[in-house]
Coordinates of C-alpha atoms in Angstrom, one line a residue:
Chain H
M49 CA -38.1 -30.3 -12.8
F50 CA -36.2 -26.7 -11.0
T51 CA -33.2 -27.5 -11.2
V52 CA -30.3 -25.3 -8.9
G53 CA -27.3 -23.8 -11.3
L54 CA -25.0 -21.2 -10.6
T55 CA -27.1 -18.0 -10.9
H56 CA -28.9 -19.5 -7.7
Y57 CA -25.2 -19.7 -5.8
L58 CA -24.8 -16.5 -6.6
V59 CA -27.4 -14.8 -5.4
L60 CA -27.3 -16.2 -2.1
A61 CA -23.7 -15.8 -2.2
A62 CA -25.0 -11.6 -3.1
A63 CA -27.3 -12.0 -0.3
V64 CA -24.7 -13.3 2.3
F65 CA -22.5 -11.0 1.8
C66 CA -25.2 -7.9 2.0
C67 CA -26.1 -9.8 5.6
G68 CA -22.1 -9.0 5.9
L69 CA -22.5 -5.5 5.4
F70 CA -25.3 -4.9 7.4
V71 CA -24.4 -6.6 10.4
M72 CA -20.5 -4.8 10.6
M73 CA -22.4 -1.5 10.0
T74 CA -25.2 -1.7 12.4
K75 CA -23.4 -3.5 15.3
R76 CA -21.2 -1.7 17.9
N77 CA -19.9 -4.6 19.7
A78 CA -16.5 -5.4 18.2
I79 CA -17.0 -9.0 18.3
G80 CA -20.0 -8.7 16.1
I81 CA -18.4 -6.8 13.3
L82 CA -16.4 -9.9 13.4
I83 CA -19.3 -11.5 12.8
G84 CA -19.3 -9.3 9.6
V85 CA -16.3 -9.8 7.9
E86 CA -17.0 -13.9 8.4
L87 CA -20.2 -13.6 6.6
L88 CA -18.5 -11.3 3.8
L89 CA -15.6 -13.5 3.3
N90 CA -17.5 -17.1 3.4
S91 CA -19.9 -15.4 0.1
V92 CA -16.7 -15.2 -1.3
N93 CA -16.0 -19.0 -0.7
I94 CA -20.0 -19.7 -1.7
N95 CA -18.8 -17.7 -5.2
L96 CA -15.0 -19.6 -5.4
V97 CA -17.1 -23.3 -5.1
A98 CA -20.7 -22.6 -8.1
F99 CA -18.1 -21.5 -10.0
D100 CA -15.8 -24.2 -9.7
R101 CA -18.1 -26.9 -10.2
Y102 CA -20.4 -24.6 -12.7
R103 CA -18.5 -23.8 -15.1
P104 CA -16.8 -26.0 -18.6
I105 CA -13.1 -25.1 -18.0
G106 CA -11.7 -27.8 -15.4
G107 CA -10.1 -27.5 -12.7
T108 CA -10.5 -27.0 -8.9
D109 CA -7.8 -23.8 -8.8
G110 CA -12.3 -22.5 -6.6
Q111 CA -11.8 -25.3 -4.6
I112 CA -8.7 -24.6 -3.9
S113 CA -9.1 -20.6 -3.5
A114 CA -11.9 -21.4 -1.1
L115 CA -9.0 -23.1 1.4
F116 CA -7.2 -20.4 1.6
V117 CA -9.4 -18.1 2.0
I118 CA -10.8 -19.9 5.0
V119 CA -6.8 -20.0 6.3
L120 CA -6.9 -16.2 5.4
A121 CA -10.3 -15.8 7.5
A122 CA -8.5 -18.3 11.1
A123 CA -5.3 -15.4 10.6
E124 CA -7.9 -12.1 10.3
A125 CA -10.1 -13.8 13.6
A126 CA -6.5 -14.1 15.2
V127 CA -5.5 -10.8 14.9
A128 CA -8.7 -9.2 15.7
V129 CA -9.4 -10.9 18.7
A130 CA -6.0 -9.4 20.1
I131 CA -6.7 -6.5 18.9
C132 CA -10.3 -6.7 21.4
M133 CA -8.5 -7.6 24.1
N134 CA -6.6 -4.3 24.4
L135 CA -9.8 -2.6 23.6
Y136 CA -11.2 -4.0 26.1
S137 CA -7.7 -3.3 29.2
N138 CA -7.4 0.4 27.9
L139 CA -11.5 1.4 27.7
N140 CA -12.8 -1.8 29.7
T141 CA -15.6 -2.2 26.7
I142 CA -15.3 -3.8 23.2
D143 CA -18.4 -1.0 22.4
V144 CA -16.5 0.3 19.3
D145 CA -18.8 3.6 19.4
R146 CA -17.0 4.1 23.4
G147 CA -13.6 4.8 21.2
D148 CA -13.8 8.6 19.9
A149 CA -10.3 9.8 21.0
L150 CA -9.6 9.9 17.0
H151 CA -11.1 13.1 15.2
G152 CA -10.0 15.7 13.6
Chain J
M1140 CA 18.9 -25.2 -10.5
N1141 CA 15.1 -25.7 -8.4
P1142 CA 12.7 -23.0 -9.9
L1143 CA 12.2 -21.9 -6.2
I1144 CA 15.6 -20.0 -5.7
Q1145 CA 13.5 -17.1 -7.6
M1146 CA 11.9 -16.4 -4.5
S1147 CA 15.2 -16.6 -2.3
P1148 CA 14.0 -12.9 -1.1
E1149 CA 10.7 -13.7 0.6
V1150 CA 11.6 -16.2 1.9
C1151 CA 14.8 -15.1 3.7
V1152 CA 12.6 -12.0 4.6
V1153 CA 10.2 -14.3 5.9
L1154 CA 12.5 -16.8 7.6
G1155 CA 14.6 -13.2 9.4
G1156 CA 10.2 -12.2 10.6
C1157 CA 10.5 -15.8 11.8
L1158 CA 13.7 -15.5 13.8
V1159 CA 12.7 -12.7 15.1
C1160 CA 10.2 -13.1 16.3
L1161 CA 11.8 -15.9 18.2
I1162 CA 14.7 -13.8 19.5
G1163 CA 12.3 -11.5 21.1
V1164 CA 10.8 -13.7 23.8
A1165 CA 14.4 -14.1 25.3
R1166 CA 14.3 -13.6 28.8
R1167 CA 17.3 -11.5 28.3
S1168 CA 17.1 -7.5 27.6
S1169 CA 20.0 -7.6 26.4
A1170 CA 19.1 -10.8 24.0
R1171 CA 15.8 -8.6 22.8
A1172 CA 17.6 -5.2 21.9
V1173 CA 19.4 -6.8 19.0
T1174 CA 16.2 -8.1 17.2
S1175 CA 15.9 -4.1 15.6
S1176 CA 19.7 -4.7 13.9
V1177 CA 18.4 -8.6 12.9
A1178 CA 16.3 -7.6 11.2
L1179 CA 18.9 -5.2 9.5
V1180 CA 20.7 -8.1 8.4
T1181 CA 17.9 -9.7 6.9
L1182 CA 17.6 -7.0 5.1
V1183 CA 20.6 -7.3 3.2
V1184 CA 20.4 -10.6 3.0
A1185 CA 17.6 -10.0 1.2
M1186 CA 19.3 -7.9 -0.7
A1187 CA 21.7 -10.1 -1.7
L1188 CA 19.9 -12.8 -2.8
T1189 CA 17.8 -10.9 -4.9
A1190 CA 20.8 -9.5 -6.8
W1191 CA 21.9 -13.3 -7.2
Y1192 CA 19.2 -15.5 -7.8
G1193 CA 16.4 -12.8 -8.6
R1194 CA 16.4 -12.3 -12.4
P1195 CA 14.1 -11.9 -14.6
G1196 CA 13.5 -13.6 -18.0
D1197 CA 14.8 -17.6 -16.8
A1198 CA 12.0 -19.6 -18.8
I1199 CA 10.6 -21.9 -15.3
Q1200 CA 8.7 -19.3 -13.7
P1201 CA 7.3 -20.9 -9.7
A1202 CA 3.8 -21.9 -9.6
G1203 CA 1.5 -18.6 -9.1
L1204 CA 4.0 -16.7 -9.2
L1205 CA 6.2 -14.2 -12.3
I1206 CA 9.1 -12.5 -11.8
T1207 CA 9.4 -9.9 -13.7
Q1208 CA 11.3 -6.6 -13.9
L1209 CA 8.5 -4.7 -12.2
S1210 CA 9.1 -8.0 -9.5
M1211 CA 12.5 -6.6 -9.5
Y1212 CA 11.4 -3.2 -8.8
V1213 CA 8.8 -2.9 -6.5
R1214 CA 11.3 -5.6 -4.6
W1215 CA 14.6 -2.4 -4.6
I1216 CA 12.7 -0.4 -3.3
T1217 CA 11.1 -2.3 -1.0
L1218 CA 14.1 -3.8 0.6
I1219 CA 15.8 -0.5 0.4
V1220 CA 12.7 1.9 2.1
G1221 CA 12.5 -1.5 3.9
V1222 CA 16.2 -0.7 5.9
L1223 CA 15.4 3.1 6.0
I1224 CA 12.2 1.9 8.1
V1225 CA 13.4 -0.8 10.5
L1226 CA 16.1 2.4 11.3
V1227 CA 13.4 4.7 11.9
N1228 CA 11.7 2.4 13.9
A1229 CA 14.3 1.2 16.3
G1230 CA 13.3 3.0 19.5
T1231 CA 10.0 3.0 18.8
P1232 CA 8.3 -0.4 20.7
A1233 CA 8.5 -1.6 24.1
D1234 CA 11.0 -3.3 25.2
E1235 CA 9.6 -6.7 25.3
E1236 CA 7.3 -6.1 22.5
R1237 CA 10.8 -5.5 20.8
G1238 CA 10.2 -9.2 18.8
E1239 CA 6.9 -9.3 17.7
F1240 CA 7.5 -5.5 16.6
F1241 CA 9.7 -6.2 13.6
G1242 CA 8.9 -9.4 13.0
M1243 CA 5.9 -7.6 12.2
I1244 CA 7.6 -4.9 10.2
L1245 CA 9.7 -8.7 7.6
F1246 CA 6.7 -10.0 7.4
S1247 CA 4.4 -7.3 5.8
I1248 CA 7.5 -6.0 3.7
A1249 CA 8.1 -10.1 2.8
G1250 CA 3.8 -9.1 2.0
V1251 CA 5.4 -5.8 -0.7
M1252 CA 7.8 -8.4 -2.0
L1253 CA 4.8 -11.7 -3.1
T1254 CA 2.6 -9.0 -4.8
G1255 CA 5.1 -7.7 -7.2
C1256 CA 5.4 -11.7 -8.1
A1257 CA 2.2 -12.6 -7.9
N1258 CA 0.8 -13.9 -11.2
D1259 CA -2.5 -15.7 -9.4
L1260 CA -5.3 -14.5 -7.9
V1261 CA -4.9 -16.7 -4.8
V1262 CA -1.3 -15.5 -4.5
L1263 CA -2.1 -11.8 -4.7
F1264 CA -5.1 -11.9 -2.5
L1265 CA -2.9 -13.5 0.1
A1266 CA 0.5 -11.2 -0.5
V1267 CA -2.0 -8.8 -0.8
E1268 CA -3.1 -9.5 3.1
L1269 CA 0.4 -10.4 3.8
V1270 CA 1.2 -6.7 3.8
S1271 CA -2.0 -5.4 5.8
V1272 CA -2.0 -8.0 8.5
P1273 CA 0.5 -6.8 10.5
T1274 CA 0.0 -3.6 9.8
Y1275 CA -2.6 -4.0 11.9
I1276 CA -0.7 -5.5 14.3
L1277 CA 1.9 -2.3 14.4
V1278 CA -0.6 0.0 14.9
G1279 CA -2.0 -1.8 18.1
L1280 CA 1.9 -2.7 19.3
S1281 CA 3.4 0.8 18.8
R1282 CA 2.0 2.7 21.3
T1283 CA 0.2 1.7 24.6
D1284 CA -2.1 4.5 25.1
A1285 CA -5.6 4.0 24.2
R1286 CA -5.9 5.9 20.9
A1287 CA -3.7 3.5 19.2
S1288 CA -6.0 0.5 20.7
E1289 CA -8.6 2.9 19.5
A1290 CA -7.3 3.4 15.4
A1291 CA -6.1 0.2 15.3
V1292 CA -9.6 -1.1 15.3
K1293 CA -10.7 0.8 13.6
Y1294 CA -7.7 0.1 10.7
F1295 CA -8.3 -3.8 11.7
F1296 CA -12.1 -3.5 10.7
L1297 CA -11.6 -1.3 7.5
G1298 CA -8.9 -3.5 6.5
A1299 CA -10.8 -6.4 6.4
L1300 CA -13.6 -4.8 4.5
A1301 CA -11.8 -3.9 2.3
A1302 CA -10.0 -7.6 1.7
A1303 CA -13.6 -9.4 1.4
I1304 CA -14.2 -6.5 -0.7
M1305 CA -11.0 -7.3 -2.4
V1306 CA -11.2 -10.7 -2.3
Y1307 CA -15.1 -11.2 -3.7
G1308 CA -14.4 -9.8 -6.6
F1309 CA -11.0 -11.8 -7.3
S1310 CA -13.9 -14.5 -7.3
F1311 CA -15.8 -13.0 -10.5
L1312 CA -12.6 -12.6 -11.7
Y1313 CA -12.7 -16.7 -11.6
G1314 CA -16.2 -17.2 -12.2
A1315 CA -15.2 -15.2 -16.5
A1316 CA -11.9 -17.2 -16.9
G1317 CA -12.6 -19.8 -15.3
T1318 CA -8.8 -20.3 -13.5
T1319 CA -7.2 -18.0 -10.8
V1320 CA -4.0 -17.6 -13.1
L1321 CA -2.9 -13.6 -14.4
R1322 CA -1.4 -14.1 -17.0
G1323 CA 0.3 -16.9 -19.2
A1324 CA 0.2 -18.4 -22.3
S1325 CA -0.3 -21.5 -21.7
G1326 CA -3.3 -23.3 -19.5
G1327 CA -5.6 -20.1 -19.9
S1328 CA -5.6 -17.4 -18.0
L1329 CA -7.3 -14.3 -17.5
S1330 CA -5.4 -12.0 -19.9
E1331 CA -6.3 -14.9 -22.3
H1332 CA -9.5 -15.0 -21.2
V1333 CA -10.2 -12.0 -22.0
A1334 CA -8.2 -11.2 -25.2
S1335 CA -10.1 -13.7 -26.5
A1336 CA -13.4 -12.0 -25.5
G1337 CA -12.8 -9.7 -27.4
R1338 CA -13.1 -7.1 -24.1
L1339 CA -14.4 -7.4 -21.0
T1340 CA -17.0 -9.8 -19.7
D1341 CA -20.3 -8.6 -16.9
F1342 CA -18.5 -11.4 -15.1
A1343 CA -15.1 -9.7 -15.2
T1344 CA -16.7 -6.1 -14.6
I1345 CA -17.8 -6.2 -11.8
G1346 CA -15.1 -8.6 -11.0
L1347 CA -12.4 -5.7 -11.7
L1348 CA -14.9 -3.5 -10.0
L1349 CA -14.5 -5.1 -7.2
A1350 CA -10.9 -5.6 -7.0
F1351 CA -10.7 -2.1 -7.8
A1352 CA -12.8 -1.1 -4.7
G1353 CA -11.0 -2.8 -2.4
L1354 CA -8.0 -1.9 -3.2
S1355 CA -8.9 1.5 -3.1
F1356 CA -8.9 0.9 0.9
K1357 CA -4.9 0.2 0.6
I1358 CA -4.1 3.1 -1.8
A1359 CA -6.4 5.2 0.8
A1360 CA -8.4 6.4 -2.2
V1361 CA -11.7 8.4 -2.2
P1362 CA -14.3 6.7 -1.1
F1363 CA -12.5 4.3 1.0
H1364 CA -10.1 7.0 3.1
A1365 CA -11.9 7.6 5.9
Y1366 CA -9.7 5.5 8.3
A1367 CA -6.1 7.1 7.4
P1368 CA -6.9 10.4 9.1
D1369 CA -7.5 9.0 12.4
V1370 CA -5.3 5.7 12.6
Y1371 CA -2.1 7.8 11.6
E1372 CA -2.9 9.8 14.3
G1373 CA -3.3 6.8 16.7
A1374 CA -0.6 4.9 15.9
A1375 CA 3.7 6.2 16.6
S1376 CA 5.0 8.4 14.5
S1377 CA 6.8 6.4 13.1
V1378 CA 4.5 3.5 12.6
T1379 CA 3.1 6.0 11.0
G1380 CA 6.1 6.4 8.2
L1381 CA 5.6 3.2 7.5
L1382 CA 1.8 2.9 6.2
G1383 CA 2.4 4.9 3.4
F1384 CA 4.7 3.5 1.8
L1385 CA 3.8 -0.9 2.1
P1386 CA 0.3 -0.5 1.6
K1387 CA 0.3 2.2 -0.9
L1388 CA 3.2 -0.6 -3.3
A1389 CA 0.9 -3.0 -2.8
G1390 CA -2.0 -1.3 -3.8
F1391 CA -0.4 0.0 -6.9
A1392 CA 1.2 -3.5 -7.7
A1393 CA -1.9 -5.1 -7.6
M1394 CA -3.3 -2.3 -9.6
I1395 CA -0.8 -3.1 -12.5
H1396 CA -1.1 -6.9 -12.1
L1397 CA -4.8 -6.7 -13.2
L1398 CA -4.6 -4.2 -15.3
T1399 CA -1.1 -5.6 -17.1
A1400 CA -3.6 -9.1 -17.1
I1401 CA -7.0 -7.7 -18.9
G1402 CA -3.9 -6.1 -21.4
W1403 CA -5.6 -2.1 -19.7
Q1404 CA -8.7 -1.8 -22.3
L1405 CA -11.0 -0.7 -18.7
P1406 CA -14.3 -0.4 -20.2
T1407 CA -15.5 3.6 -20.4
S1408 CA -17.7 3.6 -17.5
L1409 CA -14.7 2.2 -14.9
L1410 CA -11.8 4.3 -16.9
W1411 CA -14.4 7.5 -15.7
L1412 CA -15.3 6.1 -12.1
L1413 CA -11.8 5.9 -12.0
W1414 CA -10.5 9.8 -13.5
G1415 CA -13.1 10.7 -10.5
V1416 CA -12.0 8.8 -7.5
A1417 CA -8.5 10.3 -9.2
A1418 CA -9.5 13.9 -9.4
A1419 CA -12.2 13.6 -5.4
T1420 CA -9.0 12.1 -3.4
M1421 CA -6.4 14.8 -4.9
T1422 CA -9.1 17.4 -4.2
V1423 CA -10.4 15.4 -1.0
G1424 CA -7.0 15.3 0.4
N1425 CA -5.6 18.3 0.1
V1426 CA -8.1 20.6 0.9
L1427 CA -8.5 18.4 4.2
A1428 CA -5.1 19.1 4.5
L1429 CA -5.7 22.8 5.2
L1430 CA -7.9 22.9 7.8
Q1431 CA -5.5 20.9 10.2
T1432 CA -3.7 22.0 13.1
N1433 CA -2.5 17.9 14.1
V1434 CA 1.0 17.8 11.9
K1435 CA 0.0 13.5 11.5
R1436 CA -3.0 14.3 10.6
M1437 CA -2.1 17.3 8.1
L1438 CA 0.5 14.5 6.5
A1439 CA -2.3 11.9 6.6
Y1440 CA -4.3 13.9 4.2
S1441 CA -1.5 14.2 1.9
S1442 CA -0.9 11.1 2.1
I1443 CA -4.5 10.9 0.9
A1444 CA -3.8 13.7 -2.1
H1445 CA -0.6 11.9 -3.4
S1446 CA -2.1 8.9 -4.2
G1447 CA -5.1 11.4 -6.3
Y1448 CA -1.7 11.7 -8.1
M1449 CA -0.3 8.6 -8.4
L1450 CA -3.7 6.9 -10.2
I1451 CA -3.1 9.9 -13.0
G1452 CA -0.5 7.2 -13.2
L1453 CA -2.0 4.0 -13.7
L1454 CA -5.2 6.0 -15.4
V1455 CA -1.7 6.6 -18.4
G1456 CA -0.9 3.4 -19.0
P1457 CA 2.7 2.4 -20.5
A1458 CA 3.9 2.7 -22.7
L1459 CA 6.4 1.0 -24.6
G1460 CA 10.4 2.4 -24.6
A1461 CA 9.6 5.8 -23.4
G1462 CA 11.1 7.4 -20.6
P1463 CA 8.8 8.2 -17.3
M1464 CA 7.6 11.5 -18.8
H1465 CA 5.4 9.5 -21.3
D1466 CA 4.6 6.8 -19.1
G1467 CA 2.6 6.7 -16.7
V1468 CA 3.0 3.2 -15.3
A1469 CA 6.9 4.0 -15.3
A1470 CA 6.2 7.7 -13.8
L1471 CA 3.9 5.9 -10.7
L1472 CA 6.3 3.7 -10.5
F1473 CA 8.8 6.7 -9.6
Y1474 CA 6.1 8.0 -7.3
V1475 CA 5.4 5.2 -5.1
A1476 CA 9.5 5.0 -4.2
V1477 CA 10.2 8.6 -4.1
Y1478 CA 6.9 9.1 -2.1
G1479 CA 7.7 6.3 1.1
T1480 CA 11.6 7.7 1.4
M1481 CA 9.6 11.5 1.5
N1482 CA 7.5 11.1 3.7
L1483 CA 8.9 8.3 6.2
G1484 CA 11.4 10.8 6.5
A1485 CA 8.4 14.1 8.0
F1486 CA 7.7 10.8 10.1
A1487 CA 10.8 10.0 11.5
A1488 CA 11.7 13.5 11.8
L1489 CA 8.3 14.0 13.9
G1490 CA 8.7 11.0 15.8
S1491 CA 12.6 12.0 17.0
L1492 CA 11.2 15.3 18.4
T1493 CA 9.0 15.0 22.1
V1494 CA 6.7 18.0 24.5
R1495 CA 7.6 16.6 27.8
D1496 CA 7.6 13.4 27.1
E1497 CA 4.6 13.2 24.7
P1498 CA 5.0 12.7 21.2
A1499 CA 5.3 15.9 19.6
E1500 CA 2.5 16.8 17.2
T1501 CA 0.8 19.6 16.5
L1502 CA 2.4 22.7 14.2
D1503 CA 3.0 24.9 18.2
D1504 CA 4.8 22.0 18.5
L1505 CA 7.1 22.6 16.2
A1506 CA 8.2 26.7 16.3
G1507 CA 10.9 27.5 16.5
L1508 CA 12.3 24.6 15.1
S1509 CA 15.3 25.7 13.2
R1510 CA 17.2 27.5 16.7
R1511 CA 16.3 24.0 18.4
A1512 CA 17.5 21.3 16.9
P1513 CA 18.8 22.9 13.2
W1514 CA 19.6 19.9 11.8
T1515 CA 16.4 17.7 12.1
A1516 CA 14.3 21.1 11.2
L1517 CA 16.2 21.0 7.7
A1518 CA 15.8 18.0 6.8
L1519 CA 11.9 18.0 8.0
T1520 CA 12.3 20.7 5.4
V1521 CA 14.0 19.2 3.1
C1522 CA 10.6 16.4 3.5
A1523 CA 8.1 19.1 2.9
F1524 CA 9.4 19.9 0.7
S1525 CA 10.1 17.3 -1.8
L1526 CA 6.1 16.1 -0.7
M1527 CA 5.1 19.3 -2.0
G1528 CA 6.8 19.5 -5.5
F1529 CA 8.8 22.0 -5.0
P1530 CA 13.0 21.8 -6.6
P1531 CA 15.2 20.4 -6.2
T1532 CA 13.7 17.3 -4.6
A1533 CA 13.0 14.5 -6.3
G1534 CA 9.3 15.2 -5.1
F1535 CA 9.4 17.4 -7.6
L1536 CA 11.2 15.0 -10.5
G1537 CA 7.7 12.8 -9.2
K1538 CA 5.2 15.6 -10.0
V1539 CA 7.2 16.6 -13.2
Y1540 CA 6.6 12.7 -14.6
V1541 CA 3.2 11.8 -13.6
F1542 CA 1.4 14.7 -14.9
S1543 CA 3.8 15.1 -18.1
S1544 CA 3.1 11.4 -18.9
A1545 CA -0.9 12.7 -19.5
F1546 CA 0.0 14.5 -22.0
S1547 CA 2.0 12.5 -23.9
L1548 CA -1.7 11.1 -24.9
S1549 CA -1.9 10.7 -28.6
P1550 CA -4.8 12.8 -29.7
W1551 CA -6.6 10.5 -31.4
H1552 CA -7.1 8.6 -28.3
P1553 CA -10.6 8.7 -26.2
F1554 CA -10.1 9.9 -23.1
R1555 CA -7.0 13.0 -23.7
T1556 CA -8.7 15.7 -22.9
A1557 CA -10.1 14.1 -20.2
M1558 CA -6.4 13.0 -18.7
V1559 CA -5.4 17.6 -19.8
V1560 CA -7.7 18.4 -17.1
L1561 CA -7.2 16.2 -14.6
V1562 CA -3.1 17.1 -14.9
V1563 CA -5.0 20.4 -14.5
I1564 CA -6.9 19.9 -11.1
A1565 CA -4.1 18.2 -10.2
V1566 CA -2.5 21.3 -10.4
I1567 CA -4.4 23.0 -8.7
N1568 CA -4.3 20.6 -6.5
S1569 CA -0.4 20.9 -5.4
A1570 CA -0.5 24.9 -5.6
I1571 CA -3.6 24.4 -2.1
G1572 CA -1.1 21.5 -1.8
A1573 CA 1.9 24.0 -1.1
A1574 CA 0.2 25.8 1.8
Y1575 CA 0.5 23.0 4.3
Y1576 CA 3.3 22.3 3.7
L1577 CA 4.5 25.8 3.7
R1578 CA 3.3 25.9 7.7
I1579 CA 5.3 23.0 8.4
A1580 CA 8.9 24.7 7.6
A1581 CA 7.7 28.5 8.5
A1582 CA 6.7 26.4 12.1
C1583 CA 10.3 25.4 12.3
Y1584 CA 12.3 28.3 10.4
L1585 CA 10.0 31.2 10.9
R1586 CA 7.6 31.6 13.6
D1587 CA 9.8 32.2 17.4
A1588 CA 11.4 30.1 19.2
D1589 CA 8.5 28.8 21.7
G1590 CA 7.7 25.9 20.7
Q1591 CA 8.2 23.0 23.5
S1592 CA 9.7 19.9 21.3
R1593 CA 13.8 18.3 21.9
V1594 CA 15.2 16.2 20.0
S1595 CA 15.0 12.8 22.2
G1596 CA 14.9 10.0 19.6
D1597 CA 17.6 7.8 19.1
F1598 CA 20.9 7.3 16.7
M1599 CA 19.5 5.3 14.8
L1600 CA 16.4 6.8 13.6
R1601 CA 18.6 10.5 13.5
V1602 CA 20.3 8.0 11.3
G1603 CA 17.4 7.4 9.1
L1604 CA 16.4 10.8 9.0
G1605 CA 18.9 11.8 7.5
I1606 CA 19.6 9.6 4.9
C1607 CA 14.9 10.2 3.6
G1608 CA 16.3 14.1 3.4
A1609 CA 19.2 13.6 1.6
A1610 CA 18.7 10.9 -0.8
M1611 CA 15.4 13.2 -1.4
V1612 CA 18.4 16.3 -2.7
V1613 CA 20.1 13.2 -4.3
L1614 CA 17.9 11.5 -6.4
F1615 CA 17.1 15.0 -8.0
V1616 CA 19.8 15.2 -9.1
I1617 CA 21.4 11.4 -10.3
P1618 CA 17.2 10.3 -10.9
K1619 CA 18.2 7.6 -13.2
P1620 CA 18.7 5.0 -11.8
L1621 CA 15.9 4.6 -10.5
V1622 CA 14.0 5.9 -13.5
D1623 CA 15.8 3.4 -15.7
R1624 CA 14.4 0.5 -13.7
A1625 CA 11.7 2.2 -13.4
R1626 CA 10.8 2.5 -17.0
Y1627 CA 12.1 -1.6 -16.9
A1628 CA 9.3 -2.2 -14.3
A1629 CA 7.0 -1.0 -16.6
A1630 CA 7.9 -2.0 -20.1
A1631 CA 7.3 -5.6 -17.8
A1632 CA 3.3 -4.1 -17.5
H1633 CA 3.0 -4.1 -21.9
P1634 CA -0.3 -5.6 -22.7
R1635 CA 1.7 -5.6 -26.6
R1636 CA 4.1 -7.6 -24.7
D1637 CA 3.8 -11.2 -23.3
A1638 CA 5.1 -11.7 -20.0
H1639 CA 7.8 -14.6 -21.3
V1640 CA 8.4 -11.7 -23.2
S1641 CA 8.9 -8.9 -21.4
V1642 CA 11.6 -9.9 -19.1
V1643 CA 14.2 -10.4 -21.5
E1644 CA 16.4 -7.9 -23.1
L1645 CA 15.5 -4.4 -22.8
P1646 CA 17.3 -1.9 -24.3
P1647 CA 20.4 -1.3 -22.1
S1648 CA 19.0 2.9 -21.5

């Protein structure tokens, strides 16, 4: 009988992490990149909860950590949207490739 | 006594930050003007609380936190440089944004202080993010033009990526140890896990690798350095001065915590990787800095190069009881404090100059500055010489300590030859670096007075600049107080001492 174990969750988390990286690298819309960041952080949550469930040592450190990661993701999203608004008011777009004043 | 009283300095800084944010929404401009003074008072009160309550060595520690001599060192230098940061930034923000601006500076300072105390992966992660997230906002707030918002976008997204990589690594470290506690005698911890396994397990190695990758962003090490020049150029000069200190100190403190937890027993492959990162960081930083004419970009690459030097100290590791000449961690801690001050001074000097109401940025703007503003030129030159590592400045001592610590590895240490080679690379790099720091000094003193820059900074900024410049000379003459504290702090990171033992009786120097 096929059972789902720790490895499956770790592979899933790694896959989600890679998706997040791919989204961050290919998207040019700032909100799209923010979604990539959320994917990265959620892959961390999968990892934390899976380790919590399958490791022999007791305690719920992993689940509590996942809660904190969710809180941080929310805080980061708030800052990200503020920064995007600021970019929009300066450039009239949130296409990050259009910001090219800084180079050297 | 409630063990949380030991955290009163951090609590004080966070409450002060909240208070400053509240004052910032006042209707009257005169009320908003006091925000910088309130921030200064908060930092001074936090110093007093650190002196009274922040005593390392108490047996009962608050959960997830461990107050050692290392935490005390991080607290003190963060608070002291924090005062300088507030002084330098006193006139930076627009009138209606003063509350948020100084509030964010205080939150970021509280984050660095918490990083020094963290003994738990979750606390460490949250503390490092408490340093970073306010700095993203500060970059965006510092100026109103499009370049600042572009810099904020770049800084935020790369920073969020680095944070995600770091916490992904932390999740593997948690998986390896089964607990998020870093060090501790009872109830399981990462240090116990590594000690009982006798080596790093696969999960722990992956975790450490990813965590270090994420933290390299905070210290602007290759290959995560690309953001630094753009962000430093886009932000206002006085904010840039803080970007070179707060995230860097937090990053190195976090690295020291992780390495202490694994007993400084890095696998050879990871050691070589860090060696390569250190060599690449200092070389890339110095070579690219040579090509710049914008002083802010030049100092950004110099910030990258200095991270490379500091990584030498991290690779050497702690040596019990030895001075910073032999102790890599003590040398690193001394260097990061000195670097923070001299870097802040250089950016403060730039921030005090304007060219036709625009901020001064290029070498041409500085031409002949010594005749227009002799004191600013002198302070800038002292800081540039200190960054170069030229006596009689503290930057020279910092370089001597870091480089000599590598030579003090025992002859049968498997990594000794590699470290000596790394120091040779670092010395060559210092010589390359001298070329562009001298260009700054030469522009001030030797070129014709055809630059257009004028001093327009406010009084507080000039006080901060003066203290930064004077501190470089004073620390060269009397380095002992700082060196001793760095030494005690490094002893707390030594693997042979248990966390609780390390904080009690240290021999008076």
